[in-house]
CSV table of C-alpha atoms in Angstrom, one decimal:
chain,number,residue,atom,x,y,z
A,4,MET,CA,2.3,1.1,-29.9
A,5,LYS,CA,-1.0,0.8,-31.9
A,6,MET,CA,-1.0,-2.9,-30.9
A,7,MET,CA,-0.8,-2.0,-27.3
A,8,LYS,CA,-3.6,0.4,-27.5
A,9,ILE,CA,-5.8,-2.2,-29.1
A,10,PHE,CA,-4.7,-4.5,-26.3
A,11,GLY,CA,-5.5,-1.9,-23.7
A,12,LEU,CA,-9.1,-1.4,-25.2
A,13,LEU,CA,-9.8,-5.2,-25.3
A,14,ILE,CA,-8.5,-5.6,-21.6
A,15,SER,CA,-10.7,-2.5,-20.5
A,16,PHE,CA,-13.7,-4.2,-22.3
A,17,SER,CA,-13.2,-7.5,-20.9
A,18,LEU,CA,-12.6,-6.1,-17.2
A,19,PHE,CA,-15.6,-4.0,-17.4
A,20,PHE,CA,-18.0,-6.9,-18.3
A,21,LEU,CA,-16.2,-9.8,-16.3
A,22,SER,CA,-15.0,-8.2,-13.4
A,23,PRO,CA,-18.2,-8.6,-11.5
A,24,PHE,CA,-18.0,-12.1,-11.8
A,25,VAL,CA,-14.5,-12.7,-10.4
A,26,CYS,CA,-12.3,-11.2,-7.6
A,27,GLN,CA,-15.0,-8.9,-6.4
A,28,ALA,CA,-15.3,-9.8,-2.8
A,29,ASN,CA,-18.2,-8.2,-0.9
A,30,TYR,CA,-19.1,-6.1,-4.1
A,31,ASP,CA,-21.9,-3.4,-3.5
A,32,SER,CA,-24.5,-4.0,-6.2
A,33,ASN,CA,-26.4,-1.1,-5.2
A,34,PHE,CA,-23.8,1.4,-5.7
A,35,THR,CA,-23.6,2.9,-9.4
A,36,ARG,CA,-20.0,3.7,-10.2
A,37,PRO,CA,-18.9,6.5,-12.6
A,38,PRO,CA,-17.8,5.1,-16.1
A,39,PRO,CA,-14.4,3.6,-15.8
A,40,ARG,CA,-11.3,5.2,-17.3
A,41,PRO,CA,-9.1,3.6,-20.1
A,42,LEU,CA,-6.3,1.4,-18.9
A,43,PHE,CA,-2.8,2.8,-19.5
A,44,ILE,CA,-0.7,-0.1,-20.7
A,45,VAL,CA,3.1,-0.1,-20.6
A,46,SER,CA,4.8,-2.6,-22.8
A,47,HIS,CA,8.5,-3.8,-22.3
A,48,GLY,CA,10.2,-3.4,-25.6
A,49,ARG,CA,13.6,-4.5,-24.5
A,50,PRO,CA,15.6,-7.6,-24.7
A,51,LYS,CA,14.3,-10.5,-22.7
A,52,PHE,CA,17.4,-10.4,-20.5
A,53,HIS,CA,16.8,-6.6,-19.6
A,54,PRO,CA,15.6,-6.4,-15.9
A,55,GLN,CA,12.0,-4.7,-15.6
A,56,GLN,CA,9.1,-4.0,-13.0
A,57,VAL,CA,12.0,-2.8,-10.7
A,58,HIS,CA,10.6,-1.8,-7.1
A,59,ILE,CA,12.1,-1.8,-3.7
A,60,SER,CA,10.9,-2.6,-0.3
A,61,LEU,CA,12.2,-2.3,3.4
A,62,ALA,CA,13.3,-5.8,4.6
A,63,GLY,CA,14.3,-5.5,8.1
A,64,LYS,CA,16.7,-3.3,10.1
A,65,ASP,CA,19.1,-1.5,7.7
A,66,HIS,CA,18.2,-3.5,4.5
A,67,MET,CA,16.2,-3.1,1.3
A,68,ARG,CA,14.7,-5.9,-1.0
A,69,VAL,CA,15.1,-5.3,-4.6
A,70,THR,CA,12.5,-7.1,-6.9
A,71,TYR,CA,12.7,-7.1,-10.6
A,72,THR,CA,11.5,-9.4,-13.4
A,73,THR,CA,13.2,-10.9,-16.4
A,74,ASP,CA,11.7,-12.6,-19.4
A,75,ASP,CA,14.8,-14.5,-19.9
A,76,MET,CA,14.8,-17.4,-17.1
A,77,HIS,CA,18.4,-17.6,-17.0
A,78,VAL,CA,19.3,-14.2,-15.7
A,79,ALA,CA,21.2,-14.3,-12.3
A,80,SER,CA,19.4,-13.2,-9.2
A,81,MET,CA,21.9,-10.7,-8.1
A,82,VAL,CA,22.2,-7.1,-7.4
A,83,GLU,CA,25.2,-4.9,-7.5
A,84,TYR,CA,25.2,-1.6,-5.6
A,85,GLY,CA,27.5,1.1,-4.4
A,86,LYS,CA,27.3,4.8,-3.2
A,87,HIS,CA,28.9,6.2,-6.6
A,88,PRO,CA,27.2,5.9,-10.0
A,89,LYS,CA,28.6,3.0,-12.1
A,90,LYS,CA,30.9,1.9,-9.1
A,91,TYR,CA,29.5,-1.2,-7.4
A,92,ASP,CA,31.7,-2.4,-4.6
A,93,LYS,CA,29.0,-4.9,-3.2
A,94,LYS,CA,27.0,-7.5,-4.9
A,95,THR,CA,24.3,-9.8,-3.2
A,96,ALA,CA,22.6,-13.1,-4.7
A,97,GLY,CA,19.1,-13.6,-3.8
A,98,GLU,CA,16.1,-15.9,-4.7
A,99,SER,CA,13.8,-16.2,-7.5
A,100,THR,CA,10.2,-17.5,-8.1
A,101,SER,CA,7.9,-17.8,-11.1
A,102,TYR,CA,4.2,-18.9,-11.5
A,103,ARG,CA,1.5,-20.1,-14.1
A,104,TYR,CA,-2.0,-18.8,-14.1
A,105,PHE,CA,-4.0,-20.8,-16.8
A,106,PHE,CA,-2.6,-20.0,-20.1
A,107,TYR,CA,-0.1,-17.2,-18.6
A,108,ASN,CA,3.4,-17.8,-17.5
A,109,SER,CA,5.2,-15.1,-15.6
A,110,GLY,CA,8.7,-14.2,-16.2
A,111,LYS,CA,11.4,-14.9,-13.7
A,112,ILE,CA,10.8,-12.8,-10.7
A,113,HIS,CA,13.8,-11.9,-8.5
A,114,HIS,CA,13.9,-10.9,-4.9
A,115,VAL,CA,17.3,-9.9,-3.6
A,116,LYS,CA,18.1,-8.5,0.0
A,117,ILE,CA,20.8,-6.1,0.2
A,118,GLY,CA,22.5,-4.5,3.1
A,119,PRO,CA,23.2,-3.4,5.9
A,120,LEU,CA,22.8,0.1,4.5
A,121,GLN,CA,23.5,3.3,6.0
A,122,PRO,CA,20.3,5.7,6.7
A,123,ASN,CA,19.6,8.9,4.9
A,124,THR,CA,22.0,7.6,2.2
A,125,LYS,CA,21.7,7.6,-1.8
A,126,TYR,CA,22.7,4.1,-3.3
A,127,TYR,CA,23.3,3.4,-7.0
A,128,TYR,CA,22.4,-0.2,-8.1
A,129,ARG,CA,22.0,-2.6,-11.1
A,130,CYS,CA,20.1,-5.8,-11.3
A,131,GLY,CA,21.1,-9.1,-12.8
A,132,GLY,CA,24.4,-7.6,-14.2
A,133,HIS,CA,22.3,-6.2,-17.0
A,134,GLY,CA,20.3,-3.1,-18.0
A,135,ASP,CA,19.9,0.3,-16.5
A,136,GLU,CA,21.2,1.8,-13.4
A,137,PHE,CA,18.6,2.7,-10.5
A,138,SER,CA,19.4,4.6,-7.4
A,139,PHE,CA,17.4,4.8,-4.1
A,140,LYS,CA,17.7,6.9,-0.9
A,141,THR,CA,17.2,4.9,2.3
A,142,PRO,CA,15.1,6.5,5.1
A,143,PRO,CA,16.2,8.5,7.9
A,144,SER,CA,17.1,6.9,11.2
A,145,LYS,CA,15.3,9.3,13.2
A,146,PHE,CA,12.7,12.2,12.8
A,147,PRO,CA,11.6,13.9,10.7
A,148,ILE,CA,10.3,11.1,8.3
A,149,GLU,CA,7.5,11.6,5.5
A,150,PHE,CA,5.2,8.8,4.2
A,151,ALA,CA,3.2,9.2,1.1
A,152,VAL,CA,-0.1,7.3,1.0
A,153,ALA,CA,-2.4,6.5,-1.9
A,154,GLY,CA,-4.7,3.4,-2.2
A,155,ASP,CA,-6.7,1.7,-4.9
A,156,LEU,CA,-3.8,2.7,-7.4
A,157,GLY,CA,-4.6,1.1,-10.8
A,158,GLN,CA,-3.3,2.0,-13.9
A,159,THR,CA,-4.9,5.0,-15.8
A,160,ASP,CA,-4.5,8.6,-16.5
A,161,TRP,CA,-5.5,9.3,-13.0
A,162,THR,CA,-2.9,6.9,-11.8
A,163,LEU,CA,-0.3,8.8,-13.8
A,164,SER,CA,-1.5,12.0,-12.3
A,165,THR,CA,-1.1,10.8,-8.7
A,166,LEU,CA,2.4,9.2,-9.3
A,167,ASP,CA,3.4,12.6,-11.0
A,168,GLN,CA,2.2,14.5,-8.1
A,169,MET,CA,4.1,12.1,-5.8
A,170,ARG,CA,7.2,12.6,-7.6
A,171,LYS,CA,7.2,16.5,-7.2
A,172,ARG,CA,7.8,16.4,-3.6
A,173,ASP,CA,10.3,14.0,-1.9
A,174,PHE,CA,9.1,11.4,0.6
A,175,ASP,CA,10.9,8.5,2.5
A,176,VAL,CA,8.4,5.7,2.1
A,177,PHE,CA,5.2,4.9,0.3
A,178,LEU,CA,2.3,3.1,1.8
A,179,LEU,CA,-0.4,1.5,-0.2
A,180,PRO,CA,-3.4,0.0,1.4
A,181,GLY,CA,-4.3,-2.4,-1.1
A,182,ASP,CA,-5.7,-2.8,-4.7
A,183,LEU,CA,-2.5,-2.4,-6.8
A,184,SER,CA,-2.7,-3.2,-10.3
A,185,TYR,CA,-6.4,-4.1,-10.7
A,186,ALA,CA,-5.4,-7.0,-12.9
A,187,ASP,CA,-8.3,-9.1,-11.6
A,188,THR,CA,-6.6,-12.2,-12.8
A,189,HIS,CA,-5.7,-10.7,-16.0
A,190,GLN,CA,-1.9,-11.2,-15.6
A,191,PRO,CA,-0.4,-9.1,-18.3
A,192,LEU,CA,-1.8,-6.1,-16.2
A,193,TRP,CA,0.6,-7.1,-13.4
A,194,ASP,CA,3.5,-6.8,-15.8
A,195,SER,CA,2.1,-3.5,-17.1
A,196,PHE,CA,1.6,-2.0,-13.6
A,197,GLY,CA,5.3,-3.0,-12.6
A,198,ARG,CA,6.6,-1.0,-15.6
A,199,LEU,CA,4.3,1.9,-14.9
A,200,LEU,CA,5.4,2.6,-11.5
A,201,GLU,CA,9.1,1.6,-11.9
A,202,THR,CA,10.6,5.0,-12.2
A,203,LEU,CA,9.2,5.8,-8.7
A,204,ALA,CA,9.0,2.5,-7.2
A,205,SER,CA,12.8,2.0,-7.8
A,206,THR,CA,13.9,5.1,-6.0
A,207,ARG,CA,11.7,5.0,-2.7
A,208,PRO,CA,10.5,1.8,-0.8
A,209,TRP,CA,7.0,0.8,-1.4
A,210,MET,CA,5.2,-0.9,1.5
A,211,VAL,CA,1.8,-2.6,0.3
A,212,THR,CA,-0.9,-4.8,1.4
A,213,GLU,CA,-3.4,-6.8,-0.4
A,214,GLY,CA,-6.9,-5.7,-1.4
A,215,ASN,CA,-10.0,-7.4,-2.9
A,216,HIS,CA,-8.7,-7.0,-6.4
A,217,GLU,CA,-5.4,-8.9,-5.7
A,218,ILE,CA,-7.8,-12.0,-4.9
A,219,GLU,CA,-7.8,-14.6,-7.6
A,220,SER,CA,-10.9,-16.9,-7.7
A,221,PHE,CA,-13.8,-18.1,-9.7
A,222,PRO,CA,-17.3,-18.7,-8.9
A,223,ILE,CA,-16.9,-22.5,-9.4
A,224,ASN,CA,-14.4,-22.5,-6.7
A,225,ASP,CA,-14.7,-21.0,-3.2
A,226,HIS,CA,-10.9,-21.1,-2.5
A,227,ILE,CA,-9.2,-17.7,-2.8
A,228,SER,CA,-5.6,-17.2,-3.5
A,229,PHE,CA,-3.2,-14.2,-3.9
A,230,THR,CA,-0.6,-16.1,-6.2
A,231,SER,CA,0.4,-13.3,-8.5
A,232,TYR,CA,0.5,-10.6,-5.4
A,233,ASN,CA,2.6,-13.0,-3.2
A,234,ALA,CA,5.1,-13.8,-6.1
A,235,ARG,CA,5.5,-10.2,-7.2
A,236,TRP,CA,5.2,-8.2,-4.0
A,237,LEU,CA,7.4,-9.9,-1.3
A,238,MET,CA,7.0,-7.9,1.9
A,239,PRO,CA,9.0,-8.3,5.1
A,240,HIS,CA,6.6,-10.8,6.8
A,241,ALA,CA,9.4,-13.4,7.7
A,242,GLU,CA,11.5,-10.5,9.2
A,243,SER,CA,8.3,-9.6,11.3
A,244,LEU,CA,7.8,-13.0,12.4
A,245,SER,CA,4.6,-13.4,10.3
A,246,HIS,CA,4.0,-16.7,8.6
A,247,SER,CA,1.9,-14.9,5.8
A,248,ASN,CA,2.8,-12.3,3.3
A,249,LEU,CA,-0.6,-10.8,3.7
A,250,TYR,CA,0.2,-9.2,7.2
A,251,TYR,CA,3.3,-8.0,8.4
A,252,SER,CA,5.0,-5.1,10.3
A,253,PHE,CA,8.1,-2.9,10.0
A,254,ASP,CA,10.1,-0.2,11.7
A,255,VAL,CA,11.5,2.9,10.2
A,256,ALA,CA,12.9,6.0,12.0
A,257,GLY,CA,10.9,6.2,15.1
A,258,VAL,CA,7.6,4.6,13.5
A,259,HIS,CA,6.2,1.0,14.1
A,260,THR,CA,3.9,0.4,11.0
A,261,VAL,CA,1.5,-2.7,11.0
A,262,MET,CA,0.2,-3.8,7.5
A,263,LEU,CA,-3.0,-6.0,8.1
A,264,GLY,CA,-4.9,-8.3,5.7
A,265,SER,CA,-8.5,-7.7,5.3
A,266,TYR,CA,-9.0,-10.9,3.2
A,267,THR,CA,-7.6,-13.4,5.4
A,268,PRO,CA,-8.8,-14.7,8.6
A,269,TYR,CA,-8.8,-12.1,11.6
A,270,ASP,CA,-10.8,-13.5,14.4
A,271,SER,CA,-9.5,-14.3,17.6
A,272,HIS,CA,-8.7,-17.9,16.7
A,273,SER,CA,-6.7,-16.9,13.6
A,274,ASP,CA,-3.1,-16.7,12.9
A,275,GLN,CA,-3.2,-13.1,12.0
A,276,TYR,CA,-5.0,-12.1,15.3
A,277,GLN,CA,-2.2,-14.1,17.3
A,278,TRP,CA,0.3,-12.4,15.4
A,279,LEU,CA,-1.0,-9.1,15.7
A,280,GLN,CA,-1.4,-9.4,19.4
A,281,ALA,CA,2.3,-10.6,19.8
A,282,ASP,CA,3.4,-7.9,17.4
A,283,LEU,CA,1.8,-5.1,19.3
A,284,ARG,CA,3.1,-6.4,22.7
A,285,LYS,CA,6.7,-6.0,21.5
A,286,VAL,CA,6.5,-2.4,20.4
A,287,ASP,CA,8.7,-0.4,22.7
A,288,ARG,CA,7.2,3.2,22.4
A,289,LYS,CA,10.7,4.8,23.7
A,290,LYS,CA,12.2,3.3,20.5
A,291,THR,CA,9.1,3.8,18.1
A,292,PRO,CA,6.9,6.4,19.7
A,293,TRP,CA,4.6,6.3,16.7
A,294,LEU,CA,2.2,3.6,15.8
A,295,VAL,CA,0.6,3.3,12.2
A,296,VAL,CA,-1.9,0.7,10.9
A,297,VAL,CA,-2.6,0.1,7.3
A,298,MET,CA,-5.5,-2.1,5.9
A,299,HIS,CA,-7.5,-2.4,2.9
A,300,MET,CA,-11.1,-2.4,4.2
A,301,PRO,CA,-12.2,0.6,6.1
A,302,TRP,CA,-13.7,0.3,9.6
A,303,TYR,CA,-15.3,3.8,9.4
A,304,SER,CA,-16.9,5.2,6.6
A,305,THR,CA,-19.8,7.5,5.5
A,306,ASN,CA,-19.8,6.8,2.0
A,307,LYS,CA,-22.5,4.6,0.6
A,308,ALA,CA,-19.9,2.3,-1.3
A,309,HIS,CA,-19.0,-0.9,0.6
A,310,TYR,CA,-20.6,0.6,3.5
A,311,GLY,CA,-20.4,-1.6,6.6
A,312,GLU,CA,-18.2,-4.2,5.2
A,313,GLY,CA,-15.5,-3.7,7.5
A,314,GLU,CA,-17.7,-4.0,10.6
A,315,LYS,CA,-16.6,-7.7,11.3
A,316,MET,CA,-12.9,-6.9,11.3
A,317,ARG,CA,-13.4,-4.0,13.5
A,318,ASN,CA,-15.3,-6.2,16.2
A,319,ALA,CA,-12.4,-8.6,16.0
A,320,LEU,CA,-9.5,-6.1,16.2
A,321,GLU,CA,-10.5,-2.7,17.2
A,322,SER,CA,-9.7,-3.1,20.9
A,323,LEU,CA,-6.4,-4.6,20.3
A,324,LEU,CA,-5.4,-1.3,18.3
A,325,TYR,CA,-6.9,0.9,20.9
A,326,ARG,CA,-5.2,-0.8,23.9
A,327,ALA,CA,-1.7,-0.7,21.9
A,328,GLN,CA,-2.4,3.1,21.6
A,329,VAL,CA,-2.4,3.2,17.7
A,330,ASP,CA,-2.1,6.9,16.4
A,331,VAL,CA,-3.5,6.6,12.8
A,332,VAL,CA,-5.1,4.1,10.7
A,333,PHE,CA,-5.1,4.0,7.0
A,334,ALA,CA,-7.6,2.3,4.8
A,335,GLY,CA,-8.5,2.1,1.0
A,336,HIS,CA,-11.3,0.2,-0.8
A,337,VAL,CA,-13.9,3.0,-0.7
A,338,HIS,CA,-12.8,5.2,-3.7
A,339,THR,CA,-13.0,8.5,-1.9
A,340,TYR,CA,-11.1,10.6,0.7
A,341,GLU,CA,-12.3,10.9,4.5
A,342,ARG,CA,-10.7,11.7,7.6
A,343,PHE,CA,-12.3,11.1,11.0
A,344,LYS,CA,-11.9,12.4,14.6
A,345,PRO,CA,-10.0,9.9,16.8
A,346,ILE,CA,-12.5,7.2,17.5
A,347,TYR,CA,-13.0,4.2,19.5
A,348,ASN,CA,-16.2,2.0,19.3
A,349,LYS,CA,-18.0,4.4,17.2
A,350,LYS,CA,-17.7,7.2,19.6
A,351,ALA,CA,-15.1,10.3,19.5
A,352,ASP,CA,-12.4,9.5,22.1
A,353,PRO,CA,-9.2,11.5,22.1
A,354,CYS,CA,-7.3,8.6,23.1
A,355,GLY,CA,-8.3,6.6,19.9
A,356,PRO,CA,-6.5,6.6,16.5
A,357,MET,CA,-7.3,8.8,13.7
A,358,TYR,CA,-9.1,6.8,11.0
A,359,ILE,CA,-8.3,7.9,7.2
A,360,THR,CA,-9.8,6.6,4.0
A,361,ILE,CA,-7.8,7.1,1.2
A,362,GLY,CA,-8.9,4.8,-1.7
A,363,ASP,CA,-8.5,7.4,-4.5
A,364,GLY,CA,-4.9,6.9,-6.1
A,365,GLY,CA,-6.5,6.3,-9.6
A,366,ASN,CA,-8.5,3.2,-10.1
A,367,ARG,CA,-10.3,2.4,-13.4
A,368,GLU,CA,-13.7,2.0,-11.6
A,369,GLY,CA,-14.1,5.8,-10.9
A,370,LEU,CA,-14.9,7.6,-7.7
A,371,ALA,CA,-17.5,6.8,-5.0
A,372,LEU,CA,-19.6,9.8,-5.2
A,373,ARG,CA,-22.4,9.0,-2.8
A,374,PHE,CA,-22.0,10.1,0.8
A,375,LYS,CA,-24.5,9.6,3.6
A,376,LYS,CA,-26.5,12.6,4.8
A,377,PRO,CA,-26.3,14.5,7.1
A,378,GLN,CA,-22.6,14.2,7.7
A,379,SER,CA,-21.6,12.2,10.8
A,380,PRO,CA,-20.1,14.3,13.5
A,381,LEU,CA,-17.2,11.9,13.7
A,382,SER,CA,-16.4,12.7,9.9
A,383,VAL,CA,-14.2,15.8,9.7
A,384,PHE,CA,-13.6,16.0,6.0
A,385,ARG,CA,-14.9,14.0,3.0
A,386,GLU,CA,-14.4,14.6,-0.6
A,387,SER,CA,-14.4,12.3,-3.7
A,388,SER,CA,-11.4,13.0,-6.0
A,389,PHE,CA,-8.2,11.5,-6.8
A,390,GLY,CA,-5.2,12.3,-4.9
A,391,HIS,CA,-2.6,11.3,-2.3
A,392,GLY,CA,-1.7,11.9,1.5
A,393,ARG,CA,1.5,12.9,3.2
A,394,LEU,CA,2.0,11.9,6.9
A,395,ARG,CA,4.9,13.8,8.1
A,396,ILE,CA,6.1,12.7,11.6
A,397,ILE,CA,8.0,15.8,13.1
A,398,ASP,CA,9.3,14.4,16.4
A,399,HIS,CA,8.1,12.0,19.1
A,400,LYS,CA,4.7,13.6,19.7
A,401,ARG,CA,3.9,16.1,16.8
A,402,ALA,CA,2.9,15.2,13.5
A,403,HIS,CA,1.4,16.8,10.0
A,404,TRP,CA,-1.2,15.4,7.7
A,405,SER,CA,-2.2,16.7,4.4
A,406,TRP,CA,-4.4,15.4,1.5
A,407,HIS,CA,-3.4,16.6,-2.0
A,408,ARG,CA,-6.3,16.6,-4.6
A,409,ASN,CA,-4.9,15.9,-8.1
A,410,ASN,CA,-5.5,19.1,-10.2
A,411,ASP,CA,-4.3,19.3,-13.9
A,412,GLU,CA,-0.8,20.2,-13.3
A,413,MET,CA,-0.3,20.5,-9.7
A,414,SER,CA,-1.8,19.0,-6.5
A,415,PHE,CA,-3.8,21.0,-4.3
A,416,ILE,CA,-3.8,20.6,-0.4
A,417,ALA,CA,-7.5,20.4,0.2
A,418,ASP,CA,-7.2,19.0,3.9
A,419,GLU,CA,-4.6,19.0,6.5
A,420,VAL,CA,-4.3,19.0,10.2
A,421,SER,CA,-1.3,19.1,12.7
A,422,PHE,CA,-1.5,16.7,15.8
A,423,GLU,CA,-0.1,15.3,18.5
A,424,SER,CA,0.0,11.5,19.5
A,425,PRO,CA,-2.7,10.5,22.0
A,426,ARG,CA,0.4,9.3,24.1
A,427,ALA,CA,1.5,12.8,24.5
A,428,SER,CA,-1.7,13.5,26.5
A,429,SER,CA,-1.7,13.0,30.1
A,430,HIS,CA,-5.1,11.8,30.0
A,431,CYS,CA,-4.3,9.0,27.7
A,432,ARG,CA,-0.9,8.2,29.1
A,433,SER,CA,-1.8,8.0,32.7
A,434,ASN,CA,-5.5,8.7,33.4
A,435,ARG,CA,-7.1,5.9,30.8
A,436,PHE,CA,-6.8,2.2,31.7
A,437,ARG,CA,-6.0,0.5,28.7
A,438,GLY,CA,-5.5,-3.1,30.0
A,439,GLU,CA,-3.4,-5.9,28.5
A,440,ILE,CA,-3.1,-6.4,24.8
């Protein structure tokens, strides 16, 4: 344990001084961040064949993807599962991958897609034929459904607080709008991050998208990659007909959720744009009346940190989202919480999406404390505190959003709003011309 603490201090020191030179796309050099918090390093401490870093994600209709890592490269990519503890009546084989990053060699990363599964049902499972038994509950097939949301998570004491608060109240799916481990090319931090969140991520599906801290590049090479992220966090891009793990979509209950990539091309000639256009055209609002979008870089923000960085992406994609009648857009990147009125093209519009920045999960860089003054009339609530959010979809037109600030022992609801989908408005449904997507 003492050696792990020393390792954590060394990693914190190197990240603090080296991070500005690697993986910091569009870093705002004028913003003075609060001092970084110490990292919380989680070691393995079990046999090499023992599965670790277990997490699950939705993988198409009625299926779940179980991901785990083993140091032993000979462990099978296989999951046994059933509806009763220690009784597994089904077994599915999967695939595996591994990667090398300079002097680091990853373990064997297993991805196993299981199903079909029944909705709103608890399953017990074991990975690779070894180790602990885990369990998860599948999301419901109809309303109500609840999403937990937090971006820029990292692995600090604040991260632990956020995860603890999330655990105290049940939810169905977790949405993470980028910046997961804050490894910044320090590969052992990916392993530590996977162990840190295992107790929660093995029980409910985690749906994530990439942020700037997932980028792996150096100044001597303009090429950027997401090798570690793509290997460890396989999302249902193939199931949603996307050719890239950096953007995809999924359906759950009556909600269609689109996960966009802020650091892969998004102009009108890009693969992402063409995929998004096709994906939105296929949405059947009778089957999925709610439409949610998640990305890392916010399009609307009144914080001075990273101000304006999302403008190019907004110019490229905002009209698509507006014409598709998106209900809510979540973003991270700015280490604060801010909720906006429904907006389109920088103006209040009752038919536009409600934009929420929630980059306050617990990152090591601290909070973004400097807001522009006076507060924009478009910004309803803003506060620089760590926490997480809850989106509860009640039925086909009603929803409730709440933001939970981290306090010492319990979370505090600092902002909440009940609202209806713009599609429930006759003005937005019939009297406003949206045009073709």
